[in-house]
Amino acid sequence: MNSIVQNILVFTTLAFALAFIVRKFIWRPKKASTKACGNDGCGCS
Amino acid sequence: MSKQIKVALIGNPNTGKTSVFNALTGLNQKVGNYPGITVDKKQGVSKLNDDVKANIIDLPGTYSLNASSLDENVVIELLLNKNDKDFPDVAIVVTDVENLKRNLLLYTQIKDLEIPTILAINMSDRMQRKGISLDIPILEKALKTKIALISSRKNTGIDELKQLITNYENLSTEPCLDASVIDKSYFEGLQKAFPNQLLYKLWLVITQDVNFGKVDKKTIDSVSEFKTKSESDLKRLQQKETIKRYQFINETLKKGQTIDPNAATDLRSRLDRVLTHKVWGYIIFAAILLLMFQAVYDWAAYPTDLIDASFASLADWTKENLPEGAFTNLLAEGIIAGIGGIMVFIPPIAFLFLFIALLEESGYMSRVVFLMDRVMRRFGLSGKSVVPLISGNACAIPAVMAARNIESWKERLITILVTPFTTCSARLPVYVIIIALVIPKGTFAGISYQALTLMSLYIIGFLTAVFAAYILNKILKIKSKSYFVIEMPNYKLPLFKNVAITVIEKTKSFVFEAGKIILAISVVLWFLASYGAGEQFNNAEEIVAKEFPNLSETDLEDKIAAHKLEHSYIGVVGKTIEPVIKPLGYDWKIGIGLVTSFAAREVFVGTLATIYSVGSASDSEDEETIKSKMAAEVHADGKKVFTFASGISLLLFYAFAMQCMSTLAIVKRETNSWKWPMLQLVVMSGFAYLVALVAFQFLNK
């Protein structure tokens, strides 16, 4: 029982670590804006 | 609900703007980035009274609204765009009482944007010593605003400034200069084409190529009834504008300011003569650097050792007191070892930034920049490159970002590309452990061989950076204007609060940025070293017991752990790359360390710690144990892994290789291209491989 719980905890921690590394170095969520140009149609996309 | 006022803090560099920001906001501040660029965006909240709060944004220091760097562009972009969520209700222009004439240029430009503007004259505590007196009512009338005479050092006038912010709606928005006086007919045409727009804003759009609302330079150029001028004519008009502004400022100061030179007691000129002297200047700078590094290593060693020992004890305690199993092992060998590996870097980083902050705050850093410009220019760098190259000794990431204030794009790019050669603190643990293993104890002229080796590695890093800059300067065909403008601030005693905030911010940023990566990699590494597939891993106990039937229980456990490690997932990876690194004198375990250090160099020692602790039945994880295990490592033929030849090869590899993903990411962001970080990765790592190969093959004879 103890061994199963410990293994579940190990794999959960590993999943978090991998997700963090992937997010940090491989896939980054895109940011909405790249230029401080306000909210109206100022011409900068 | 309390009223919120948006306040922009603007000013020339070295006017004490950040001190004013700290005085207004205390610790209620946060640092972020402007969208899309890596210019620091500092924001904070100041409680003005029970009903009113001010959201204060500390804009990058700028000399005028004629932008020449990324930082300055941020100021213009914000002030032109009323739709920006940070567009201020009121602007505070911070000026230095000793440099009012120059500082007021920016004030008059901001005033002409018709934004309610308060003039904060800082460093008023120095007025008496400098023989300066001001007639505030006359200045207020001429400059069409309210003035706060403050001293952020002595914390005087801050309440008055808060009062003025609260009553910002009473401030006049009348401009200082009628923009049309620059060129009547040109500006009349411009106003006719855009009757609803502010003339000075239009002028900034034309000259700075920025935009606001729906208007940008292209829109103006495309309007048929208005013919814009050539670049050179526009430059001439800009010069005319500056002259007109200074005429106005001179007139104003003639009426409102008197300076009595006889009353001034000037130590600054005498100090400058020595500190920027072409011989003494360099000697003093070298002495300060020596003192700084000596102090960083000596002083930081005590807390570092304490942290190291605490984490080793915690790992032991965890193994002894928690239920036996995989997760307990992960905690002790992966997570606690990983966090310990981050925490031991805190003291040296904090000490280094403490010194850098003290040098900057005292006004000495500007003298160093001026002094080094003479040398740096010969190698295609700017005097301002000194700051990134010095900061690079702590971490290349803030150092690369510090190159932003270099105006010439070519000099900035070269600085960014060569900065990772300087010895960052992440290399330090690698150097320390390898030097301890392969360099004999003993002294030369009272200095130990090990310390001399360490110093040589720092010198090699700096000289390689300068040499690489020289080569890049010859190769890169980038045309850019090269000029050098540096503010020489007055010498002053560093403010404890400012120094403390800098040290805390930089250390925090290391722990929470690099620290998270190291921790995550430690977890993954531990897993890869503790699990594996196949007969050899799963039946390790039987295989080893059959092979070594006469071993004692402890030795047998060690052999089993080593056998399992060799056939674990990480062992398979290490064995695969071994043929590539063997000519450098490395085995597969070092290979794993090299691979993981491409994420961050500091991971190397952590990796070896994880590999050797997983690969051994022993519980102890202190450095001596790792060191002695490393010293005992042998190749299949019985020869030692860590010899003088392989150690020097490894040190040189780490001195030159581009092993930091975060630095590559920051270079990509700063250069807005993958081309430059990829060039760094390939050239630096290729060069490192070559040098390490030659060193090993030569020394191994």
XYZ file of C-alpha atoms in Angstrom:
746
model
C 0.000 0.000 0.000
C 2.743 2.372 1.094
C 4.711 1.497 -2.050
C 1.728 2.268 -4.330
C 1.116 5.649 -2.679
C 4.804 6.515 -2.907
C 4.898 5.562 -6.597
C 1.767 7.642 -7.319
C 3.434 10.616 -5.628
C 6.638 10.081 -7.628
C 4.828 9.986 -10.966
C 2.672 13.001 -10.071
C 5.770 15.020 -9.160
C 7.479 13.882 -12.346
C 4.453 14.930 -14.418
C 4.518 18.403 -12.850
C 8.265 18.730 -13.466
C 7.947 17.635 -17.105
C 4.980 19.921 -17.711
C 6.980 22.827 -16.286
C 10.041 22.107 -18.465
C 7.934 21.717 -21.617
C 6.117 24.975 -20.870
C 9.340 26.792 -20.131
C 11.485 25.650 -23.048
C 9.367 24.027 -25.733
C 5.838 25.327 -25.767
C 5.062 28.798 -24.478
C 1.511 30.166 -24.494
C 1.305 33.134 -26.849
C 0.843 36.558 -25.337
C -2.054 38.615 -26.636
C -0.250 41.840 -27.510
C 3.282 42.590 -28.590
C 3.194 46.368 -28.538
C 1.834 48.951 -26.170
C -0.459 50.599 -28.653
C -3.717 50.882 -26.748
C -7.047 49.311 -27.435
C -8.120 51.035 -30.611
C -7.076 50.256 -34.167
C -3.744 52.017 -34.101
C -2.244 50.090 -36.966
C 0.202 47.903 -35.080
C -0.707 44.256 -35.237
C -14.151 52.700 -2.727
C -11.075 54.922 -2.862
C -10.184 57.045 -5.865
C -7.284 55.817 -8.029
C -4.941 58.223 -9.797
C -2.544 57.000 -12.477
C 0.836 58.672 -12.119
C 3.851 58.435 -14.441
C 7.258 59.112 -12.933
C 9.553 60.464 -15.625
C 13.016 61.975 -15.608
C 16.579 61.988 -16.890
C 18.811 59.148 -15.681
C 20.480 59.831 -12.318
C 17.955 62.360 -11.049
C 16.995 60.067 -8.167
C 13.780 58.987 -9.881
C 13.903 55.487 -8.426
C 14.528 56.910 -4.945
C 11.435 59.093 -5.343
C 9.515 56.014 -6.515
C 10.721 54.066 -3.462
C 9.856 56.989 -1.159
C 6.336 57.178 -2.595
C 5.555 53.484 -2.738
C 7.727 51.819 -0.087
C 7.632 48.077 -0.702
C 4.257 48.204 -2.453
C 5.862 47.691 -5.842
C 6.215 45.048 -8.507
C 8.534 44.662 -11.461
C 7.282 43.342 -14.793
C 7.943 43.897 -18.476
C 6.402 46.184 -21.047
C 4.399 44.067 -23.512
C 6.583 42.490 -26.171
C 9.884 43.941 -24.967
C 12.130 43.262 -22.024
C 12.303 46.732 -20.576
C 11.596 46.606 -16.861
C 8.218 48.030 -15.900
C 8.154 49.086 -12.267
C 4.804 49.865 -10.730
C 3.768 50.664 -7.186
C 0.929 52.008 -5.101
C 1.113 55.099 -2.911
C -1.598 55.951 -0.412
C -2.118 59.704 -0.777
C -4.837 59.996 1.885
C -7.726 57.905 3.225
C -9.728 58.310 0.016
C -7.117 58.517 -2.711
C -4.482 56.069 -3.924
C -1.932 56.623 -6.669
C -0.837 53.866 -9.054
C 2.671 54.959 -9.866
C 4.608 53.736 -12.883
C 8.349 54.356 -12.862
C 9.240 54.917 -16.522
C 12.770 54.271 -17.836
C 15.135 57.235 -17.535
C 15.232 59.379 -20.674
C 16.957 62.613 -21.631
C 14.267 63.780 -24.009
C 11.341 62.602 -26.084
C 13.738 62.137 -29.013
C 14.247 58.415 -28.455
C 17.589 56.791 -29.151
C 17.121 53.544 -27.232
C 14.460 50.959 -26.502
C 13.977 52.287 -22.957
C 13.296 55.810 -24.192
C 10.850 54.591 -26.805
C 8.698 53.122 -24.024
C 8.204 56.592 -22.546
C 7.038 58.102 -25.836
C 4.752 55.190 -26.685
C 2.994 55.547 -23.349
C 2.674 59.333 -23.295
C 1.276 59.533 -26.815
C -1.389 56.928 -26.400
C -4.420 57.963 -24.401
C -5.897 54.497 -24.899
C -3.028 52.797 -23.105
C -4.243 51.362 -19.809
C -1.264 53.009 -18.079
C -1.746 56.447 -19.685
C -1.206 58.813 -16.763
C -3.678 61.251 -15.240
C -0.672 63.207 -14.102
C 3.044 63.088 -14.871
C 5.779 63.855 -12.362
C 9.016 64.987 -13.954
C 11.852 64.395 -11.514
C 14.820 66.740 -11.907
C 18.146 67.192 -10.136
C 18.579 70.621 -8.582
C 22.165 70.733 -9.835
C 21.252 69.912 -13.441
C 18.010 71.823 -13.799
C 18.895 73.367 -17.143
C 19.406 70.015 -18.888
C 16.602 68.245 -17.013
C 14.024 70.870 -17.956
C 14.264 69.985 -21.658
C 12.291 66.793 -21.033
C 9.875 68.692 -18.776
C 9.008 71.213 -21.501
C 8.415 68.398 -24.013
C 6.060 66.518 -21.703
C 4.247 69.739 -20.805
C 3.647 70.339 -24.510
C 1.764 67.043 -24.712
C -0.811 68.821 -22.516
C -0.599 66.217 -19.774
C -0.990 67.670 -16.237
C 2.624 67.742 -15.076
C 4.234 68.293 -11.675
C 7.861 69.347 -11.533
C 9.695 67.594 -8.681
C 13.067 69.200 -8.010
C 15.054 66.529 -6.205
C 18.245 66.609 -4.127
C 17.242 69.906 -2.577
C 19.401 69.041 0.448
C 22.452 69.837 -1.677
C 21.338 73.364 -2.585
C 23.106 75.106 0.248
C 26.373 73.258 -0.302
C 26.295 74.095 -4.002
C 25.300 77.730 -3.474
C 21.989 77.301 -5.336
C 18.818 79.216 -4.497
C 15.482 78.961 -6.273
C 12.533 81.349 -6.472
C 9.751 78.771 -6.564
C 6.770 81.119 -7.276
C 8.608 82.653 -10.253
C 9.570 79.230 -11.600
C 6.011 77.938 -11.140
C 4.648 80.879 -13.092
C 7.145 80.576 -15.936
C 6.872 76.791 -16.193
C 3.068 76.877 -15.785
C 2.925 74.189 -13.126
C 3.318 73.374 -9.436
C 6.755 72.554 -8.092
C 7.664 70.173 -5.265
C 11.080 70.806 -3.781
C 12.075 67.414 -2.456
C 14.949 65.347 -1.186
C 14.365 61.636 -1.553
C 17.537 60.996 0.467
C 16.366 63.052 3.451
C 12.729 62.142 2.808
C 11.681 65.807 2.732
C 8.995 67.286 0.499
C 7.409 63.874 -0.225
C 4.187 64.809 1.623
C 3.949 68.039 -0.391
C 4.443 66.016 -3.574
C 1.642 63.655 -2.536
C -0.579 66.685 -1.907
C 0.122 67.995 -5.415
C -0.696 64.583 -6.926
C -4.006 64.534 -5.023
C -4.922 67.943 -6.467
C -3.651 67.235 -9.980
C -6.917 68.407 -11.551
C -5.966 71.998 -10.664
C -2.766 71.850 -12.728
C -2.515 73.858 -15.921
C -2.160 71.912 -19.180
C -0.972 74.969 -21.091
C 2.164 74.112 -23.136
C 5.542 75.783 -22.545
C 6.399 76.187 -26.205
C 4.136 76.845 -29.155
C 5.272 74.089 -31.543
C 4.519 76.203 -34.607
C 7.406 78.585 -33.803
C 9.749 75.860 -35.060
C 8.593 76.422 -38.664
C 5.425 78.476 -39.163
C 4.384 77.367 -42.657
C 5.233 73.680 -42.137
C 3.287 73.440 -38.909
C 0.340 75.409 -40.269
C 0.081 72.844 -43.106
C 0.316 69.988 -40.618
C -2.399 71.416 -38.388
C -4.642 72.048 -41.400
C -4.294 68.389 -42.463
C -5.079 67.141 -38.940
C -7.206 69.868 -37.335
C -8.310 67.744 -34.374
C -4.887 66.553 -33.299
C -2.392 68.152 -30.966
C 0.363 69.738 -33.054
C 3.255 68.588 -30.866
C 2.005 64.997 -30.876
C 1.913 65.057 -34.682
C 5.445 66.402 -34.708
C 6.635 63.541 -32.475
C 4.894 61.006 -34.712
C 6.749 62.394 -37.732
C 10.161 62.606 -36.092
C 10.085 59.531 -33.856
C 8.115 57.160 -36.079
C 5.763 56.255 -33.244
C 1.992 56.202 -33.352
C -1.002 57.224 -31.310
C -4.660 56.486 -31.806
C -5.228 55.978 -35.513
C -2.372 58.259 -36.517
C 1.073 57.028 -37.481
C 3.886 58.294 -39.699
C 2.538 56.501 -42.775
C -0.897 58.132 -42.319
C 0.680 61.586 -42.149
C 2.911 60.930 -45.181
C -0.057 59.724 -47.210
C -2.214 62.842 -46.700
C -2.157 64.613 -50.047
C -2.695 68.188 -48.786
C 0.366 67.962 -46.534
C 3.883 67.463 -47.848
C 6.334 66.275 -45.221
C 10.059 67.099 -45.314
C 13.158 65.038 -46.002
C 14.976 63.269 -43.122
C 17.763 65.864 -43.057
C 15.287 68.789 -43.046
C 13.385 67.146 -40.192
C 16.654 66.745 -38.252
C 17.343 70.456 -38.763
C 13.893 71.310 -37.451
C 14.467 69.072 -34.434
C 17.685 70.960 -33.689
C 15.768 74.221 -34.027
C 13.163 72.901 -31.587
C 15.884 72.020 -29.057
C 17.443 75.486 -29.386
C 14.039 77.150 -28.866
C 13.450 75.030 -25.799
C 16.826 75.890 -24.290
C 16.193 79.595 -24.991
C 12.976 79.286 -22.994
C 14.724 77.346 -20.192
C 17.582 79.877 -19.999
C 15.112 82.761 -19.747
C 13.197 80.944 -17.019
C 16.239 80.032 -14.952
C 17.659 83.539 -15.278
C 14.595 84.740 -13.413
C 14.087 81.888 -10.941
C 17.518 80.449 -10.116
C 20.739 81.906 -8.715
C 23.992 80.010 -8.291
C 26.736 81.467 -6.132
C 29.962 79.601 -7.019
C 31.740 81.121 -4.014
C 29.331 79.362 -1.693
C 29.956 75.961 -3.297
C 32.376 73.451 -1.828
C 33.196 71.044 -4.629
C 34.810 67.702 -3.886
C 33.467 66.125 -7.057
C 35.953 67.661 -9.485
C 38.896 66.564 -7.373
C 37.578 63.010 -7.089
C 36.833 62.849 -10.819
C 40.385 63.854 -11.663
C 41.703 60.809 -9.777
C 38.996 58.236 -10.563
C 38.995 58.889 -14.320
C 42.764 59.374 -14.555
C 44.310 57.398 -17.428
C 46.630 55.514 -15.065
C 45.236 55.867 -11.547
C 41.689 55.360 -12.773
C 42.471 51.829 -14.020
C 44.549 50.921 -10.968
C 41.761 51.994 -8.607
C 39.162 50.142 -10.672
C 41.255 46.944 -10.679
C 41.762 47.240 -6.912
C 38.019 47.683 -6.353
C 37.265 44.631 -8.524
C 39.830 42.525 -6.650
C 38.356 43.611 -3.333
C 34.878 42.855 -4.632
C 35.634 39.287 -5.768
C 37.748 38.544 -2.719
C 34.932 39.717 -0.463
C 32.297 37.853 -2.481
C 34.143 34.542 -2.113
C 35.305 35.014 1.461
C 32.119 36.412 2.955
C 29.741 34.305 0.934
C 31.550 31.101 1.916
C 30.152 31.109 5.488
C 26.421 31.292 4.688
C 26.967 29.031 1.647
C 28.578 26.303 3.782
C 25.836 26.686 6.352
C 23.083 26.306 3.745
C 24.899 23.350 2.153
C 25.280 21.545 5.483
C 21.652 22.256 6.444
C 20.288 20.718 3.253
C 22.576 17.682 3.562
C 21.277 17.148 7.129
C 17.696 17.626 5.969
C 18.156 14.969 3.260
C 19.597 12.551 5.835
C 16.778 13.309 8.266
C 14.183 12.694 5.531
C 15.618 9.286 4.670
C 15.838 8.276 8.319
C 12.405 9.461 9.452
C 10.002 9.058 6.516
C 8.630 5.674 5.451
C 11.006 3.877 3.095
C 10.033 4.043 -0.572
C 10.388 5.721 -3.946
C 8.900 9.074 -2.958
C 11.101 9.360 0.135
C 14.104 8.717 -2.110
C 12.855 11.356 -4.548
C 12.484 13.835 -1.683
C 15.954 13.176 -0.285
C 17.973 12.620 -3.456
C 16.035 14.729 -5.950
C 13.936 17.510 -4.411
C 15.927 18.433 -1.283
C 19.239 18.069 -3.159
C 17.741 20.198 -5.961
C 16.490 22.980 -3.661
C 19.825 22.908 -1.806
C 21.566 23.326 -5.149
C 19.584 26.534 -5.704
C 19.904 27.956 -2.204
C 23.698 27.715 -2.075
C 23.855 30.274 -4.884
C 21.978 32.905 -2.886
C 24.916 34.261 -0.833
C 27.363 34.846 -3.734
C 24.640 36.375 -5.909
C 23.411 38.630 -3.095
C 26.952 39.768 -2.312
C 27.795 40.446 -5.938
C 24.673 42.519 -6.497
C 25.280 44.295 -3.209
C 28.633 45.483 -4.548
C 27.280 46.367 -7.979
C 24.398 48.305 -6.376
C 26.827 50.151 -4.098
C 29.040 51.098 -7.042
C 26.030 52.288 -9.051
C 24.392 54.158 -6.180
C 27.590 55.961 -5.211
C 28.000 57.344 -8.737
C 31.288 55.464 -9.291
C 29.924 53.105 -11.975
C 29.427 56.025 -14.391
C 33.114 56.921 -13.976
C 34.045 53.296 -14.737
C 31.911 53.359 -17.870
C 33.611 56.594 -18.980
C 37.050 55.209 -18.151
C 36.544 51.900 -19.944
C 35.102 53.486 -23.077
C 38.664 54.326 -24.172
C 39.646 50.637 -23.992
C 36.397 49.032 -25.111
C 36.035 51.110 -28.255
C 39.151 49.457 -29.755
C 37.354 46.117 -29.585
C 34.057 47.258 -31.063
C 32.411 47.663 -27.686
C 31.110 50.702 -25.870
C 32.085 51.992 -22.428
C 28.566 51.033 -21.470
C 29.448 47.397 -22.299
C 31.362 47.315 -19.014
C 28.146 47.114 -17.010
C 26.910 43.950 -18.816
C 30.393 42.449 -18.712
C 30.640 43.048 -14.968
C 27.059 41.933 -14.322
C 27.863 38.822 -16.381
C 29.959 37.642 -13.438
C 26.724 37.144 -11.551
C 24.404 35.984 -14.304
C 24.323 36.483 -18.066
C 20.557 37.053 -18.125
C 20.369 40.467 -16.384
C 23.715 41.268 -18.022
C 22.304 40.778 -21.516
C 19.317 42.898 -20.528
C 21.644 45.593 -19.179
C 22.965 46.090 -22.719
C 19.718 47.880 -23.613
C 21.073 51.295 -22.792
C 23.805 51.017 -25.453
C 22.545 53.290 -28.224
C 24.475 51.807 -31.164
C 22.792 48.600 -32.365
C 26.089 47.052 -33.506
C 27.792 47.673 -30.149
C 24.732 46.414 -28.319
C 24.553 43.229 -30.401
C 28.269 42.520 -29.934
C 27.916 43.056 -26.173
C 24.953 40.662 -26.061
C 26.839 38.031 -28.053
C 30.055 38.105 -26.002
C 28.650 38.588 -22.490
C 28.041 34.817 -21.922
C 31.835 34.305 -22.091
C 32.231 36.119 -18.769
C 32.277 33.805 -15.768
C 28.745 33.700 -14.394
C 28.105 32.453 -10.872
C 26.608 29.224 -12.273
C 30.079 28.178 -13.435
C 31.455 28.696 -9.945
C 30.343 25.382 -8.337
C 31.625 23.466 -11.377
C 34.978 25.234 -11.160
C 35.213 24.808 -7.389
C 34.638 21.060 -7.406
C 36.805 20.276 -10.463
C 39.663 22.511 -9.268
C 39.548 20.817 -5.852
C 39.808 17.447 -7.622
C 42.585 18.048 -10.137
C 44.670 21.049 -9.035
C 47.227 20.198 -6.340
C 47.244 22.041 -3.033
C 50.202 24.374 -2.564
C 51.012 28.041 -2.930
C 52.785 30.445 -5.223
C 53.771 33.799 -3.656
C 51.318 33.157 -0.857
C 48.380 32.487 -3.182
C 47.146 28.909 -3.564
C 47.358 27.177 -6.950
C 43.644 26.510 -6.719
C 42.825 30.213 -6.220
C 45.172 31.123 -9.086
C 43.431 28.607 -11.358
C 40.058 30.082 -10.437
C 41.304 33.621 -11.105
C 42.788 32.491 -14.443
C 39.403 31.132 -15.494
C 37.800 34.530 -14.781
C 40.521 36.303 -16.757
C 40.210 33.799 -19.643
C 36.437 34.430 -19.738
C 36.826 38.208 -19.858
C 39.648 38.170 -22.424
C 37.713 35.763 -24.655
C 34.712 38.098 -24.493
C 36.872 41.063 -25.559
C 38.653 39.058 -28.275
C 35.326 37.725 -29.607
C 34.053 41.312 -29.689
C 37.068 42.331 -31.772
C 36.406 39.528 -34.280
C 32.671 40.279 -34.429
C 33.388 43.954 -34.969
C 35.420 43.021 -38.054
C 32.917 40.457 -39.351
C 29.527 42.058 -38.716
C 28.504 44.393 -41.490
C 26.014 46.451 -39.551
C 25.921 50.172 -40.047
C 24.982 52.069 -36.952
C 25.862 55.377 -35.418
C 28.355 55.112 -32.598
C 28.288 57.835 -30.018
C 28.766 57.904 -26.323
C 26.770 59.993 -23.897
C 27.018 59.292 -20.215
C 25.643 61.154 -17.255
C 28.209 61.868 -14.555
C 26.080 61.938 -11.429
C 27.307 63.446 -8.200
C 29.006 61.187 -5.725
C 26.706 60.260 -2.899
C 26.422 57.843 -0.030
C 24.351 54.895 -1.258
C 20.848 54.765 0.171
C 20.387 51.588 2.196
C 16.790 51.193 1.011
C 17.708 51.345 -2.684
C 20.607 48.936 -2.296
C 18.465 46.529 -0.268
C 15.645 46.594 -2.837
C 18.109 45.872 -5.696
C 19.714 42.955 -3.831
C 16.341 41.483 -2.844
C 14.894 41.836 -6.361
C 17.899 40.269 -8.109
C 18.198 37.395 -5.642
C 14.470 36.749 -5.748
C 14.530 36.707 -9.517
C 17.343 34.098 -9.480
C 15.659 31.850 -6.921
C 12.271 31.910 -8.595
C 13.396 31.856 -12.249
C 16.541 29.682 -12.407
C 15.532 27.847 -9.223
C 12.330 26.434 -10.677
C 14.227 25.078 -13.698
C 16.931 23.446 -11.564
C 14.350 21.857 -9.302
C 12.294 20.477 -12.205
C 15.403 19.087 -13.889
C 16.566 17.513 -10.603
C 13.240 15.657 -10.332
C 13.413 14.389 -13.925
C 17.056 13.388 -13.526
C 16.377 11.497 -10.337
C 13.600 9.589 -12.105
C 15.766 8.767 -15.126
C 18.580 7.608 -12.853
C 16.297 5.533 -10.607
C 14.207 3.748 -13.227
C 15.092 1.701 -16.264
C 13.930 -0.997 -18.621
C 15.374 -4.371 -19.534
C 16.917 -7.423 -17.939
C 20.097 -5.720 -16.736
C 18.176 -3.098 -14.707
C 15.341 -5.254 -13.395
C 17.518 -8.214 -12.350
C 20.515 -6.164 -11.203
C 20.623 -7.849 -7.768
C 20.939 -11.389 -9.180
C 23.411 -10.404 -11.903
C 25.749 -8.578 -9.510
C 25.481 -11.246 -6.808
C 26.440 -13.878 -9.377
C 29.351 -11.803 -10.701
C 30.743 -10.828 -7.255
C 29.865 -13.693 -4.861
C 32.448 -12.795 -2.194
C 31.673 -9.091 -1.564
C 30.596 -7.700 1.822
C 26.972 -6.537 2.153
C 27.801 -2.797 1.821
C 30.108 -3.327 -1.148
C 27.506 -5.516 -2.809
C 24.833 -2.833 -2.327
C 27.166 -0.249 -3.870
C 27.853 -2.511 -6.837
C 24.126 -3.131 -7.360
C 23.374 0.615 -7.219
C 26.161 1.332 -9.737
C 24.978 -1.484 -12.028
C 21.380 -0.206 -11.894
C 22.500 3.340 -12.674
C 24.482 2.181 -15.686
C 21.391 0.463 -17.082
C 18.883 3.120 -16.032
C 17.301 5.410 -18.628
C 19.915 8.086 -17.976
C 22.673 5.484 -18.153
C 21.521 4.457 -21.621
C 21.559 8.114 -22.760
C 25.035 8.615 -21.265
C 26.398 5.496 -22.909
C 24.998 6.631 -26.278
C 26.829 9.964 -26.213
C 30.022 8.559 -24.691
C 31.853 8.089 -28.051
C 31.489 11.834 -28.786
C 32.883 12.986 -25.433
C 35.477 10.261 -24.911
C 38.174 12.168 -26.893
C 37.780 14.956 -24.320
C 38.550 12.535 -21.488
C 34.990 12.254 -20.138
C 32.977 9.165 -19.245
C 29.231 8.679 -19.684
C 28.405 10.082 -16.211
C 30.141 13.375 -17.014
C 28.335 13.237 -20.351
C 24.993 13.263 -18.530
C 26.199 16.295 -16.562
C 27.164 18.048 -19.809
C 23.797 17.329 -21.420
C 21.770 18.542 -18.436
C 23.922 21.648 -18.077
C 22.698 22.850 -21.443
C 19.576 23.767 -19.480
C 21.697 25.630 -16.918
C 25.356 25.189 -15.990
C 24.685 24.986 -12.268
C 22.786 21.734 -12.896
C 26.148 19.957 -13.500
C 27.113 19.531 -9.840
C 23.509 18.671 -8.947
C 23.479 16.068 -11.726
C 26.683 14.426 -10.543
C 25.366 14.593 -6.963
C 22.158 12.856 -8.071
C 23.955 10.288 -10.258
C 26.545 9.450 -7.609
C 24.013 9.326 -4.771
C 21.641 7.139 -6.771
C 24.575 5.033 -7.905
C 25.689 4.372 -4.350
C 24.126 2.760 -1.324
C 25.631 5.392 0.970
C 23.228 7.966 2.456
C 25.640 10.826 2.970
C 25.442 13.563 0.367
C 27.842 16.218 1.511
C 30.324 17.712 -0.939
C 33.306 15.783 0.468
C 31.541 12.539 -0.214
C 30.681 13.534 -3.758
C 34.216 14.817 -4.229
C 35.779 11.625 -2.896
C 33.444 9.528 -5.040
C 34.415 11.593 -8.076
C 38.093 11.191 -7.194
C 37.621 7.427 -6.948
C 35.843 7.113 -10.315
C 37.750 4.931 -12.782
C 37.382 3.979 -16.437
C 36.956 0.336 -17.483
C 40.754 0.097 -17.911
C 41.277 1.175 -14.297
C 42.552 4.695 -15.113
C 41.107 7.596 -13.089
C 38.279 9.600 -14.687
C 39.182 12.919 -13.073
C 42.838 13.480 -13.915
C 44.694 16.764 -14.430
C 44.130 16.440 -18.205
C 40.402 15.622 -18.082
C 39.859 18.216 -15.313
C 41.491 21.050 -17.288
C 39.575 19.908 -20.372
C 36.317 20.073 -18.404
C 37.131 23.497 -16.937
C 37.866 24.887 -20.398
C 34.720 23.327 -21.820
C 32.653 25.093 -19.153
C 34.549 28.352 -19.667
C 33.533 28.584 -23.321
C 30.400 26.500 -23.965
C 27.003 28.191 -24.307
C 25.169 26.082 -21.740
C 22.209 28.086 -20.585
C 18.779 27.869 -22.180
C 17.559 30.923 -20.285
C 20.388 33.039 -21.711
C 19.562 31.804 -25.210
C 15.914 32.702 -24.642
C 16.787 36.179 -23.392
C 19.157 36.771 -26.343
C 16.327 35.774 -28.671
C 14.043 38.289 -26.981
C 16.624 41.064 -26.965
C 17.640 40.588 -30.610
C 14.175 39.581 -31.775
C 15.689 36.742 -33.811
C 16.699 33.094 -33.374
C 19.697 33.707 -35.623
C 21.891 35.231 -32.899
C 21.238 32.782 -30.036
C 21.720 29.857 -32.437
C 25.003 31.382 -33.604
C 26.074 31.698 -29.957
C 25.112 28.099 -29.228
C 26.934 26.603 -32.216
C 30.051 28.801 -32.201
C 30.614 28.877 -28.428
C 29.949 25.180 -27.888
C 31.956 24.174 -30.982
C 34.851 26.315 -29.785
C 34.557 24.817 -26.282
C 34.662 21.281 -27.706
C 37.727 22.085 -29.779
C 39.642 23.741 -26.929
C 38.735 20.941 -24.489
C 39.807 18.328 -27.069
C 43.169 20.003 -27.708
C 43.754 20.512 -23.950
C 43.039 16.862 -23.109
C 44.996 15.386 -25.986
C 47.965 17.642 -25.217
C 47.983 17.144 -21.429
C 47.212 13.422 -21.532
C 50.458 12.566 -23.316
